[in-house]
Amino acid sequence: MSSRVLVAGIGNVFLGDDGFGVETVRRLTGPGHGLPEHVEVVDIGVRGVHLAYQLLDGYDTLVLVDATARGAAPGTLYLIEAAEPGSLAPQGPVLDGHQMSPDAVLALLDTLCAGTGTSPPRRIWVVGCEPGCLEEGIGLSAPVAAAVPEAVRMVLDLVRHPDGEPLDHEHNATAN
């Protein structure tokens, strides 16, 4: 029996490329992908508190899909294995339920799990995409939209082989 995997799309669809994670999980749940039974895919959007409570249901692996600015060309994909949940320092106020970013949720995860008798995910992956535009507006820029199919493939590879080591940690979706 496979361990439970949560794939969470993160982002604000009203801020251009910040909607990358939401669009990727929308495509991932479309026809033809054949997700394994042990995989749950959710559109978290900007609801960090929802992610925190969802993680208390017990998952062995968490895959966050999000816009991730690291300085490369827009559309560049990253596969990052995150540090242990409690080792991440949040970028903003931790207890503000309207501003709980994924890093704040992960920073609080050990405390939340201790209070409920659950365990945090054993592995946490981030499938990130370098954004090109984070200004108000609906829709992804061309390079980020072009990266979505490859991001879907990356997530499928992770959920089908969660203990495997990825071959590449950075991809440029605009290059073939």
PDB file of N, CA, C and O in Angstrom, residues 51-127:
ATOM      1  N   LEU A  51      -4.564  24.881   4.163  1.00  0.00           N
ATOM      2  CA  LEU A  51      -3.437  23.960   3.984  1.00  0.00           C
ATOM      3  C   LEU A  51      -3.008  23.384   5.323  1.00  0.00           C
ATOM      4  O   LEU A  51      -2.769  22.180   5.439  1.00  0.00           O
ATOM      5  N   ALA A  52      -2.918  24.218   6.345  1.00  0.00           N
ATOM      6  CA  ALA A  52      -2.510  23.740   7.673  1.00  0.00           C
ATOM      7  C   ALA A  52      -3.454  22.658   8.176  1.00  0.00           C
ATOM      8  O   ALA A  52      -3.014  21.593   8.631  1.00  0.00           O
ATOM      9  N   TYR A  53      -4.746  22.911   8.090  1.00  0.00           N
ATOM     10  CA  TYR A  53      -5.709  21.919   8.565  1.00  0.00           C
ATOM     11  C   TYR A  53      -5.708  20.673   7.687  1.00  0.00           C
ATOM     12  O   TYR A  53      -5.859  19.552   8.182  1.00  0.00           O
ATOM     13  N   GLN A  54      -5.544  20.828   6.396  1.00  0.00           N
ATOM     14  CA  GLN A  54      -5.488  19.683   5.479  1.00  0.00           C
ATOM     15  C   GLN A  54      -4.320  18.765   5.839  1.00  0.00           C
ATOM     16  O   GLN A  54      -4.452  17.551   5.850  1.00  0.00           O
ATOM     17  N   LEU A  55      -3.183  19.345   6.202  1.00  0.00           N
ATOM     18  CA  LEU A  55      -2.001  18.545   6.538  1.00  0.00           C
ATOM     19  C   LEU A  55      -2.196  17.738   7.815  1.00  0.00           C
ATOM     20  O   LEU A  55      -1.531  16.720   8.018  1.00  0.00           O
ATOM     21  N   LEU A  56      -3.107  18.161   8.662  1.00  0.00           N
ATOM     22  CA  LEU A  56      -3.366  17.413   9.897  1.00  0.00           C
ATOM     23  C   LEU A  56      -4.102  16.103   9.629  1.00  0.00           C
ATOM     24  O   LEU A  56      -4.202  15.259  10.524  1.00  0.00           O
ATOM     25  N   ASP A  57      -4.574  15.906   8.397  1.00  0.00           N
ATOM     26  CA  ASP A  57      -5.217  14.641   8.028  1.00  0.00           C
ATOM     27  C   ASP A  57      -4.205  13.520   7.843  1.00  0.00           C
ATOM     28  O   ASP A  57      -4.584  12.370   7.689  1.00  0.00           O
ATOM     29  N   GLY A  58      -2.910  13.841   7.826  1.00  0.00           N
ATOM     30  CA  GLY A  58      -1.860  12.830   7.761  1.00  0.00           C
ATOM     31  C   GLY A  58      -1.457  12.464   6.347  1.00  0.00           C
ATOM     32  O   GLY A  58      -2.170  11.748   5.658  1.00  0.00           O
ATOM     33  N   TYR A  59      -0.330  12.977   5.913  1.00  0.00           N
ATOM     34  CA  TYR A  59       0.233  12.678   4.598  1.00  0.00           C
ATOM     35  C   TYR A  59       1.701  12.348   4.775  1.00  0.00           C
ATOM     36  O   TYR A  59       2.386  12.965   5.579  1.00  0.00           O
ATOM     37  N   ASP A  60       2.183  11.398   3.997  1.00  0.00           N
ATOM     38  CA  ASP A  60       3.598  11.045   4.042  1.00  0.00           C
ATOM     39  C   ASP A  60       4.427  12.019   3.213  1.00  0.00           C
ATOM     40  O   ASP A  60       5.552  12.344   3.558  1.00  0.00           O
ATOM     41  N   THR A  61       3.836  12.497   2.105  1.00  0.00           N
ATOM     42  CA  THR A  61       4.543  13.391   1.197  1.00  0.00           C
ATOM     43  C   THR A  61       3.642  14.569   0.858  1.00  0.00           C
ATOM     44  O   THR A  61       2.450  14.393   0.607  1.00  0.00           O
ATOM     45  N   LEU A  62       4.224  15.755   0.841  1.00  0.00           N
ATOM     46  CA  LEU A  62       3.542  16.970   0.426  1.00  0.00           C
ATOM     47  C   LEU A  62       4.271  17.521  -0.796  1.00  0.00           C
ATOM     48  O   LEU A  62       5.492  17.652  -0.785  1.00  0.00           O
ATOM     49  N   VAL A  63       3.505  17.828  -1.849  1.00  0.00           N
ATOM     50  CA  VAL A  63       4.056  18.481  -3.034  1.00  0.00           C
ATOM     51  C   VAL A  63       3.348  19.823  -3.167  1.00  0.00           C
ATOM     52  O   VAL A  63       2.150  19.874  -3.413  1.00  0.00           O
ATOM     53  N   LEU A  64       4.091  20.906  -2.953  1.00  0.00           N
ATOM     54  CA  LEU A  64       3.559  22.262  -3.136  1.00  0.00           C
ATOM     55  C   LEU A  64       3.893  22.714  -4.550  1.00  0.00           C
ATOM     56  O   LEU A  64       5.025  22.552  -5.008  1.00  0.00           O
ATOM     57  N   VAL A  65       2.911  23.285  -5.241  1.00  0.00           N
ATOM     58  CA  VAL A  65       3.122  23.810  -6.587  1.00  0.00           C
ATOM     59  C   VAL A  65       2.857  25.308  -6.506  1.00  0.00           C
ATOM     60  O   VAL A  65       1.754  25.724  -6.151  1.00  0.00           O
ATOM     61  N   ASP A  66       3.885  26.111  -6.826  1.00  0.00           N
ATOM     62  CA  ASP A  66       3.780  27.542  -6.557  1.00  0.00           C
ATOM     63  C   ASP A  66       4.730  28.321  -7.458  1.00  0.00           C
ATOM     64  O   ASP A  66       5.734  27.787  -7.936  1.00  0.00           O
ATOM     65  N   ALA A  67       4.435  29.600  -7.666  1.00  0.00           N
ATOM     66  CA  ALA A  67       5.393  30.509  -8.301  1.00  0.00           C
ATOM     67  C   ALA A  67       6.562  30.675  -7.331  1.00  0.00           C
ATOM     68  O   ALA A  67       6.356  30.840  -6.132  1.00  0.00           O
ATOM     69  N   THR A  68       7.779  30.594  -7.863  1.00  0.00           N
ATOM     70  CA  THR A  68       8.970  30.602  -7.016  1.00  0.00           C
ATOM     71  C   THR A  68      10.032  31.485  -7.656  1.00  0.00           C
ATOM     72  O   THR A  68      10.694  31.072  -8.605  1.00  0.00           O
ATOM     73  N   ALA A  69      10.176  32.694  -7.162  1.00  0.00           N
ATOM     74  CA  ALA A  69      11.147  33.633  -7.721  1.00  0.00           C
ATOM     75  C   ALA A  69      12.537  33.331  -7.200  1.00  0.00           C
ATOM     76  O   ALA A  69      12.806  33.447  -6.011  1.00  0.00           O
ATOM     77  N   ARG A  70      13.422  32.922  -8.104  1.00  0.00           N
ATOM     78  CA  ARG A  70      14.805  32.616  -7.745  1.00  0.00           C
ATOM     79  C   ARG A  70      15.813  33.304  -8.660  1.00  0.00           C
ATOM     80  O   ARG A  70      16.997  33.053  -8.571  1.00  0.00           O
ATOM     81  N   GLY A  71      15.323  34.132  -9.585  1.00  0.00           N
ATOM     82  CA  GLY A  71      16.225  34.925 -10.407  1.00  0.00           C
ATOM     83  C   GLY A  71      16.514  34.389 -11.791  1.00  0.00           C
ATOM     84  O   GLY A  71      17.281  34.997 -12.524  1.00  0.00           O
ATOM     85  N   ALA A  72      15.925  33.278 -12.196  1.00  0.00           N
ATOM     86  CA  ALA A  72      16.158  32.735 -13.535  1.00  0.00           C
ATOM     87  C   ALA A  72      15.158  33.345 -14.521  1.00  0.00           C
ATOM     88  O   ALA A  72      14.355  34.203 -14.163  1.00  0.00           O
ATOM     89  N   ALA A  73      15.197  32.881 -15.729  1.00  0.00           N
ATOM     90  CA  ALA A  73      14.271  33.366 -16.755  1.00  0.00           C
ATOM     91  C   ALA A  73      12.842  32.929 -16.423  1.00  0.00           C
ATOM     92  O   ALA A  73      12.639  31.827 -15.901  1.00  0.00           O
ATOM     93  N   PRO A  74      11.856  33.779 -16.718  1.00  0.00           N
ATOM     94  CA  PRO A  74      10.461  33.378 -16.492  1.00  0.00           C
ATOM     95  C   PRO A  74      10.155  32.054 -17.208  1.00  0.00           C
ATOM     96  O   PRO A  74      10.594  31.837 -18.332  1.00  0.00           O
ATOM     97  N   GLY A  75       9.427  31.190 -16.509  1.00  0.00           N
ATOM     98  CA  GLY A  75       9.088  29.877 -17.059  1.00  0.00           C
ATOM     99  C   GLY A  75      10.037  28.781 -16.626  1.00  0.00           C
ATOM    100  O   GLY A  75       9.774  27.603 -16.860  1.00  0.00           O
ATOM    101  N   THR A  76      11.147  29.144 -15.980  1.00  0.00           N
ATOM    102  CA  THR A  76      12.070  28.130 -15.479  1.00  0.00           C
ATOM    103  C   THR A  76      11.390  27.372 -14.345  1.00  0.00           C
ATOM    104  O   THR A  76      10.823  27.974 -13.442  1.00  0.00           O
ATOM    105  N   LEU A  77      11.453  26.050 -14.418  1.00  0.00           N
ATOM    106  CA  LEU A  77      10.864  25.219 -13.376  1.00  0.00           C
ATOM    107  C   LEU A  77      11.935  24.754 -12.406  1.00  0.00           C
ATOM    108  O   LEU A  77      13.070  24.484 -12.806  1.00  0.00           O
ATOM    109  N   TYR A  78      11.540  24.646 -11.144  1.00  0.00           N
ATOM    110  CA  TYR A  78      12.438  24.182 -10.096  1.00  0.00           C
ATOM    111  C   TYR A  78      11.792  23.005  -9.377  1.00  0.00           C
ATOM    112  O   TYR A  78      10.586  23.018  -9.123  1.00  0.00           O
ATOM    113  N   LEU A  79      12.591  22.036  -9.030  1.00  0.00           N
ATOM    114  CA  LEU A  79      12.146  20.963  -8.151  1.00  0.00           C
ATOM    115  C   LEU A  79      13.028  21.042  -6.921  1.00  0.00           C
ATOM    116  O   LEU A  79      14.230  20.822  -6.989  1.00  0.00           O
ATOM    117  N   ILE A  80      12.404  21.387  -5.801  1.00  0.00           N
ATOM    118  CA  ILE A  80      13.142  21.652  -4.575  1.00  0.00           C
ATOM    119  C   ILE A  80      12.645  20.714  -3.495  1.00  0.00           C
ATOM    120  O   ILE A  80      11.444  20.624  -3.255  1.00  0.00           O
ATOM    121  N   GLU A  81      13.557  20.009  -2.837  1.00  0.00           N
ATOM    122  CA  GLU A  81      13.170  19.238  -1.663  1.00  0.00           C
ATOM    123  C   GLU A  81      13.339  20.160  -0.472  1.00  0.00           C
ATOM    124  O   GLU A  81      14.428  20.650  -0.194  1.00  0.00           O
ATOM    125  N   ALA A  82      12.223  20.447   0.191  1.00  0.00           N
ATOM    126  CA  ALA A  82      12.220  21.403   1.294  1.00  0.00           C
ATOM    127  C   ALA A  82      12.860  20.809   2.535  1.00  0.00           C
ATOM    128  O   ALA A  82      12.936  19.583   2.698  1.00  0.00           O
ATOM    129  N   ALA A  83      13.279  21.696   3.409  1.00  0.00           N
ATOM    130  CA  ALA A  83      13.840  21.296   4.698  1.00  0.00           C
ATOM    131  C   ALA A  83      12.740  20.710   5.569  1.00  0.00           C
ATOM    132  O   ALA A  83      11.565  20.714   5.210  1.00  0.00           O
ATOM    133  N   GLU A  84      13.102  20.226   6.732  1.00  0.00           N
ATOM    134  CA  GLU A  84      12.110  19.726   7.674  1.00  0.00           C
ATOM    135  C   GLU A  84      11.098  20.811   7.970  1.00  0.00           C
ATOM    136  O   GLU A  84      11.443  21.991   8.047  1.00  0.00           O
ATOM    137  N   PRO A  85       9.804  20.431   8.157  1.00  0.00           N
ATOM    138  CA  PRO A  85       8.752  21.440   8.323  1.00  0.00           C
ATOM    139  C   PRO A  85       9.053  22.498   9.367  1.00  0.00           C
ATOM    140  O   PRO A  85       8.907  23.673   9.094  1.00  0.00           O
ATOM    141  N   GLY A  86       9.476  22.158  10.544  1.00  0.00           N
ATOM    142  CA  GLY A  86       9.676  23.122  11.613  1.00  0.00           C
ATOM    143  C   GLY A  86      10.921  23.970  11.471  1.00  0.00           C
ATOM    144  O   GLY A  86      11.127  24.901  12.235  1.00  0.00           O
ATOM    145  N   SER A  87      11.757  23.682  10.468  1.00  0.00           N
ATOM    146  CA  SER A  87      13.009  24.425  10.333  1.00  0.00           C
ATOM    147  C   SER A  87      12.875  25.670   9.461  1.00  0.00           C
ATOM    148  O   SER A  87      13.822  26.425   9.327  1.00  0.00           O
ATOM    149  N   LEU A  88      11.711  25.897   8.871  1.00  0.00           N
ATOM    150  CA  LEU A  88      11.526  27.042   8.003  1.00  0.00           C
ATOM    151  C   LEU A  88      11.033  28.241   8.798  1.00  0.00           C
ATOM    152  O   LEU A  88      10.132  28.130   9.609  1.00  0.00           O
ATOM    153  N   ALA A  89      11.623  29.376   8.549  1.00  0.00           N
ATOM    154  CA  ALA A  89      11.205  30.608   9.227  1.00  0.00           C
ATOM    155  C   ALA A  89      10.189  31.326   8.363  1.00  0.00           C
ATOM    156  O   ALA A  89      10.439  31.578   7.193  1.00  0.00           O
ATOM    157  N   PRO A  90       9.022  31.659   8.883  1.00  0.00           N
ATOM    158  CA  PRO A  90       8.016  32.350   8.092  1.00  0.00           C
ATOM    159  C   PRO A  90       8.465  33.751   7.718  1.00  0.00           C
ATOM    160  O   PRO A  90       9.223  34.375   8.439  1.00  0.00           O
ATOM    161  N   GLN A  91       7.943  34.240   6.567  1.00  0.00           N
ATOM    162  CA  GLN A  91       8.310  35.573   6.094  1.00  0.00           C
ATOM    163  C   GLN A  91       7.406  36.660   6.655  1.00  0.00           C
ATOM    164  O   GLN A  91       7.676  37.831   6.480  1.00  0.00           O
ATOM    165  N   GLY A  92       6.315  36.297   7.301  1.00  0.00           N
ATOM    166  CA  GLY A  92       5.377  37.289   7.800  1.00  0.00           C
ATOM    167  C   GLY A  92       4.801  36.848   9.126  1.00  0.00           C
ATOM    168  O   GLY A  92       5.240  35.862   9.705  1.00  0.00           O
ATOM    169  N   PRO A  93       3.796  37.563   9.627  1.00  0.00           N
ATOM    170  CA  PRO A  93       3.177  37.194  10.898  1.00  0.00           C
ATOM    171  C   PRO A  93       2.567  35.795  10.822  1.00  0.00           C
ATOM    172  O   PRO A  93       1.772  35.508   9.942  1.00  0.00           O
ATOM    173  N   VAL A  94       2.963  34.932  11.733  1.00  0.00           N
ATOM    174  CA  VAL A  94       2.568  33.535  11.680  1.00  0.00           C
ATOM    175  C   VAL A  94       1.096  33.337  11.993  1.00  0.00           C
ATOM    176  O   VAL A  94       0.436  32.502  11.398  1.00  0.00           O
ATOM    177  N   LEU A  95       0.520  34.081  12.902  1.00  0.00           N
ATOM    178  CA  LEU A  95      -0.832  33.811  13.340  1.00  0.00           C
ATOM    179  C   LEU A  95      -1.896  34.624  12.613  1.00  0.00           C
ATOM    180  O   LEU A  95      -3.047  34.611  13.001  1.00  0.00           O
ATOM    181  N   ASP A  96      -1.552  35.317  11.557  1.00  0.00           N
ATOM    182  CA  ASP A  96      -2.525  36.042  10.768  1.00  0.00           C
ATOM    183  C   ASP A  96      -3.158  35.070   9.777  1.00  0.00           C
ATOM    184  O   ASP A  96      -2.546  34.692   8.783  1.00  0.00           O
ATOM    185  N   GLY A  97      -4.378  34.644  10.042  1.00  0.00           N
ATOM    186  CA  GLY A  97      -5.048  33.637   9.231  1.00  0.00           C
ATOM    187  C   GLY A  97      -5.267  34.038   7.792  1.00  0.00           C
ATOM    188  O   GLY A  97      -5.469  33.185   6.936  1.00  0.00           O
ATOM    189  N   HIS A  98      -5.206  35.327   7.482  1.00  0.00           N
ATOM    190  CA  HIS A  98      -5.406  35.775   6.112  1.00  0.00           C
ATOM    191  C   HIS A  98      -4.087  35.884   5.352  1.00  0.00           C
ATOM    192  O   HIS A  98      -4.096  36.099   4.150  1.00  0.00           O
ATOM    193  N   GLN A  99      -2.975  35.748   6.004  1.00  0.00           N
ATOM    194  CA  GLN A  99      -1.673  35.908   5.365  1.00  0.00           C
ATOM    195  C   GLN A  99      -0.752  34.721   5.619  1.00  0.00           C
ATOM    196  O   GLN A  99       0.453  34.873   5.603  1.00  0.00           O
ATOM    197  N   MET A 100      -1.293  33.539   5.886  1.00  0.00           N
ATOM    198  CA  MET A 100      -0.436  32.387   6.174  1.00  0.00           C
ATOM    199  C   MET A 100       0.114  31.808   4.876  1.00  0.00           C
ATOM    200  O   MET A 100      -0.564  31.067   4.180  1.00  0.00           O
ATOM    201  N   SER A 101       1.344  32.159   4.563  1.00  0.00           N
ATOM    202  CA  SER A 101       2.015  31.646   3.381  1.00  0.00           C
ATOM    203  C   SER A 101       2.429  30.200   3.646  1.00  0.00           C
ATOM    204  O   SER A 101       2.454  29.751   4.797  1.00  0.00           O
ATOM    205  N   PRO A 102       2.783  29.452   2.588  1.00  0.00           N
ATOM    206  CA  PRO A 102       3.209  28.062   2.805  1.00  0.00           C
ATOM    207  C   PRO A 102       4.374  27.937   3.786  1.00  0.00           C
ATOM    208  O   PRO A 102       4.413  27.012   4.585  1.00  0.00           O
ATOM    209  N   ASP A 103       5.329  28.888   3.754  1.00  0.00           N
ATOM    210  CA  ASP A 103       6.455  28.797   4.686  1.00  0.00           C
ATOM    211  C   ASP A 103       5.993  28.975   6.127  1.00  0.00           C
ATOM    212  O   ASP A 103       6.488  28.326   7.048  1.00  0.00           O
ATOM    213  N   ALA A 104       4.994  29.847   6.352  1.00  0.00           N
ATOM    214  CA  ALA A 104       4.450  30.027   7.707  1.00  0.00           C
ATOM    215  C   ALA A 104       3.719  28.767   8.165  1.00  0.00           C
ATOM    216  O   ALA A 104       3.858  28.339   9.316  1.00  0.00           O
ATOM    217  N   VAL A 105       2.963  28.150   7.268  1.00  0.00           N
ATOM    218  CA  VAL A 105       2.258  26.899   7.604  1.00  0.00           C
ATOM    219  C   VAL A 105       3.270  25.817   7.973  1.00  0.00           C
ATOM    220  O   VAL A 105       3.122  25.130   8.987  1.00  0.00           O
ATOM    221  N   LEU A 106       4.306  25.670   7.173  1.00  0.00           N
ATOM    222  CA  LEU A 106       5.305  24.632   7.445  1.00  0.00           C
ATOM    223  C   LEU A 106       6.077  24.911   8.733  1.00  0.00           C
ATOM    224  O   LEU A 106       6.442  23.989   9.453  1.00  0.00           O
ATOM    225  N   ALA A 107       6.310  26.192   9.035  1.00  0.00           N
ATOM    226  CA  ALA A 107       7.000  26.540  10.275  1.00  0.00           C
ATOM    227  C   ALA A 107       6.171  26.167  11.496  1.00  0.00           C
ATOM    228  O   ALA A 107       6.714  25.809  12.542  1.00  0.00           O
ATOM    229  N   LEU A 108       4.857  26.240  11.363  1.00  0.00           N
ATOM    230  CA  LEU A 108       3.966  25.909  12.476  1.00  0.00           C
ATOM    231  C   LEU A 108       3.566  24.434  12.524  1.00  0.00           C
ATOM    232  O   LEU A 108       2.951  23.994  13.491  1.00  0.00           O
ATOM    233  N   LEU A 109       3.907  23.688  11.502  1.00  0.00           N
ATOM    234  CA  LEU A 109       3.386  22.330  11.362  1.00  0.00           C
ATOM    235  C   LEU A 109       3.731  21.414  12.533  1.00  0.00           C
ATOM    236  O   LEU A 109       2.878  20.666  13.009  1.00  0.00           O
ATOM    237  N   ASP A 110       4.952  21.457  13.020  1.00  0.00           N
ATOM    238  CA  ASP A 110       5.317  20.603  14.161  1.00  0.00           C
ATOM    239  C   ASP A 110       4.451  20.908  15.377  1.00  0.00           C
ATOM    240  O   ASP A 110       3.985  19.999  16.070  1.00  0.00           O
ATOM    241  N   THR A 111       4.212  22.193  15.641  1.00  0.00           N
ATOM    242  CA  THR A 111       3.381  22.586  16.777  1.00  0.00           C
ATOM    243  C   THR A 111       1.948  22.119  16.583  1.00  0.00           C
ATOM    244  O   THR A 111       1.327  21.575  17.505  1.00  0.00           O
ATOM    245  N   LEU A 112       1.407  22.308  15.373  1.00  0.00           N
ATOM    246  CA  LEU A 112       0.042  21.874  15.090  1.00  0.00           C
ATOM    247  C   LEU A 112      -0.095  20.356  15.226  1.00  0.00           C
ATOM    248  O   LEU A 112      -1.065  19.868  15.800  1.00  0.00           O
ATOM    249  N   CYS A 113       0.876  19.634  14.715  1.00  0.00           N
ATOM    250  CA  CYS A 113       0.829  18.171  14.787  1.00  0.00           C
ATOM    251  C   CYS A 113       0.944  17.689  16.237  1.00  0.00           C
ATOM    252  O   CYS A 113       0.242  16.756  16.632  1.00  0.00           O
ATOM    253  N   ALA A 114       1.801  18.311  17.008  1.00  0.00           N
ATOM    254  CA  ALA A 114       1.953  17.920  18.416  1.00  0.00           C
ATOM    255  C   ALA A 114       0.647  18.106  19.173  1.00  0.00           C
ATOM    256  O   ALA A 114       0.281  17.285  20.016  1.00  0.00           O
ATOM    257  N   GLY A 115      -0.076  19.167  18.852  1.00  0.00           N
ATOM    258  CA  GLY A 115      -1.340  19.442  19.527  1.00  0.00           C
ATOM    259  C   GLY A 115      -2.458  18.493  19.143  1.00  0.00           C
ATOM    260  O   GLY A 115      -3.434  18.352  19.865  1.00  0.00           O
ATOM    261  N   THR A 116      -2.327  17.834  17.989  1.00  0.00           N
ATOM    262  CA  THR A 116      -3.387  16.937  17.525  1.00  0.00           C
ATOM    263  C   THR A 116      -2.969  15.469  17.517  1.00  0.00           C
ATOM    264  O   THR A 116      -3.774  14.613  17.185  1.00  0.00           O
ATOM    265  N   GLY A 117      -1.711  15.199  17.843  1.00  0.00           N
ATOM    266  CA  GLY A 117      -1.235  13.817  17.857  1.00  0.00           C
ATOM    267  C   GLY A 117      -0.982  13.237  16.473  1.00  0.00           C
ATOM    268  O   GLY A 117      -0.913  12.030  16.298  1.00  0.00           O
ATOM    269  N   THR A 118      -0.814  14.092  15.463  1.00  0.00           N
ATOM    270  CA  THR A 118      -0.519  13.627  14.108  1.00  0.00           C
ATOM    271  C   THR A 118       0.956  13.850  13.800  1.00  0.00           C
ATOM    272  O   THR A 118       1.686  14.439  14.594  1.00  0.00           O
ATOM    273  N   SER A 119       1.384  13.389  12.636  1.00  0.00           N
ATOM    274  CA  SER A 119       2.777  13.556  12.213  1.00  0.00           C
ATOM    275  C   SER A 119       2.838  14.428  10.966  1.00  0.00           C
ATOM    276  O   SER A 119       1.972  14.316  10.096  1.00  0.00           O
ATOM    277  N   PRO A 120       3.861  15.259  10.850  1.00  0.00           N
ATOM    278  CA  PRO A 120       4.016  16.059   9.626  1.00  0.00           C
ATOM    279  C   PRO A 120       4.464  15.168   8.468  1.00  0.00           C
ATOM    280  O   PRO A 120       4.923  14.043   8.686  1.00  0.00           O
ATOM    281  N   PRO A 121       4.346  15.647   7.229  1.00  0.00           N
ATOM    282  CA  PRO A 121       4.831  14.867   6.089  1.00  0.00           C
ATOM    283  C   PRO A 121       6.311  14.537   6.248  1.00  0.00           C
ATOM    284  O   PRO A 121       7.094  15.348   6.743  1.00  0.00           O
ATOM    285  N   ARG A 122       6.672  13.355   5.809  1.00  0.00           N
ATOM    286  CA  ARG A 122       8.057  12.909   5.866  1.00  0.00           C
ATOM    287  C   ARG A 122       8.904  13.630   4.805  1.00  0.00           C
ATOM    288  O   ARG A 122      10.058  13.944   5.029  1.00  0.00           O
ATOM    289  N   ARG A 123       8.308  13.877   3.647  1.00  0.00           N
ATOM    290  CA  ARG A 123       9.008  14.569   2.560  1.00  0.00           C
ATOM    291  C   ARG A 123       8.150  15.712   2.062  1.00  0.00           C
ATOM    292  O   ARG A 123       6.935  15.582   1.942  1.00  0.00           O
ATOM    293  N   ILE A 124       8.809  16.818   1.743  1.00  0.00           N
ATOM    294  CA  ILE A 124       8.116  17.975   1.193  1.00  0.00           C
ATOM    295  C   ILE A 124       8.874  18.428  -0.054  1.00  0.00           C
ATOM    296  O   ILE A 124      10.069  18.713   0.002  1.00  0.00           O
ATOM    297  N   TRP A 125       8.159  18.461  -1.170  1.00  0.00           N
ATOM    298  CA  TRP A 125       8.709  18.909  -2.433  1.00  0.00           C
ATOM    299  C   TRP A 125       8.017  20.198  -2.848  1.00  0.00           C
ATOM    300  O   TRP A 125       6.829  20.380  -2.585  1.00  0.00           O
ATOM    301  N   VAL A 126       8.740  21.052  -3.527  1.00  0.00           N
ATOM    302  CA  VAL A 126       8.164  22.241  -4.139  1.00  0.00           C
ATOM    303  C   VAL A 126       8.445  22.159  -5.636  1.00  0.00           C
ATOM    304  O   VAL A 126       9.601  22.022  -6.047  1.00  0.00           O
ATOM    305  N   VAL A 127       7.382  22.190  -6.427  1.00  0.00           N
ATOM    306  CA  VAL A 127       7.513  22.344  -7.875  1.00  0.00           C
ATOM    307  C   VAL A 127       7.218  23.815  -8.114  1.00  0.00           C
ATOM    308  O   VAL A 127       6.080  24.270  -7.971  1.00  0.00           O
TER     309      VAL A 127
END
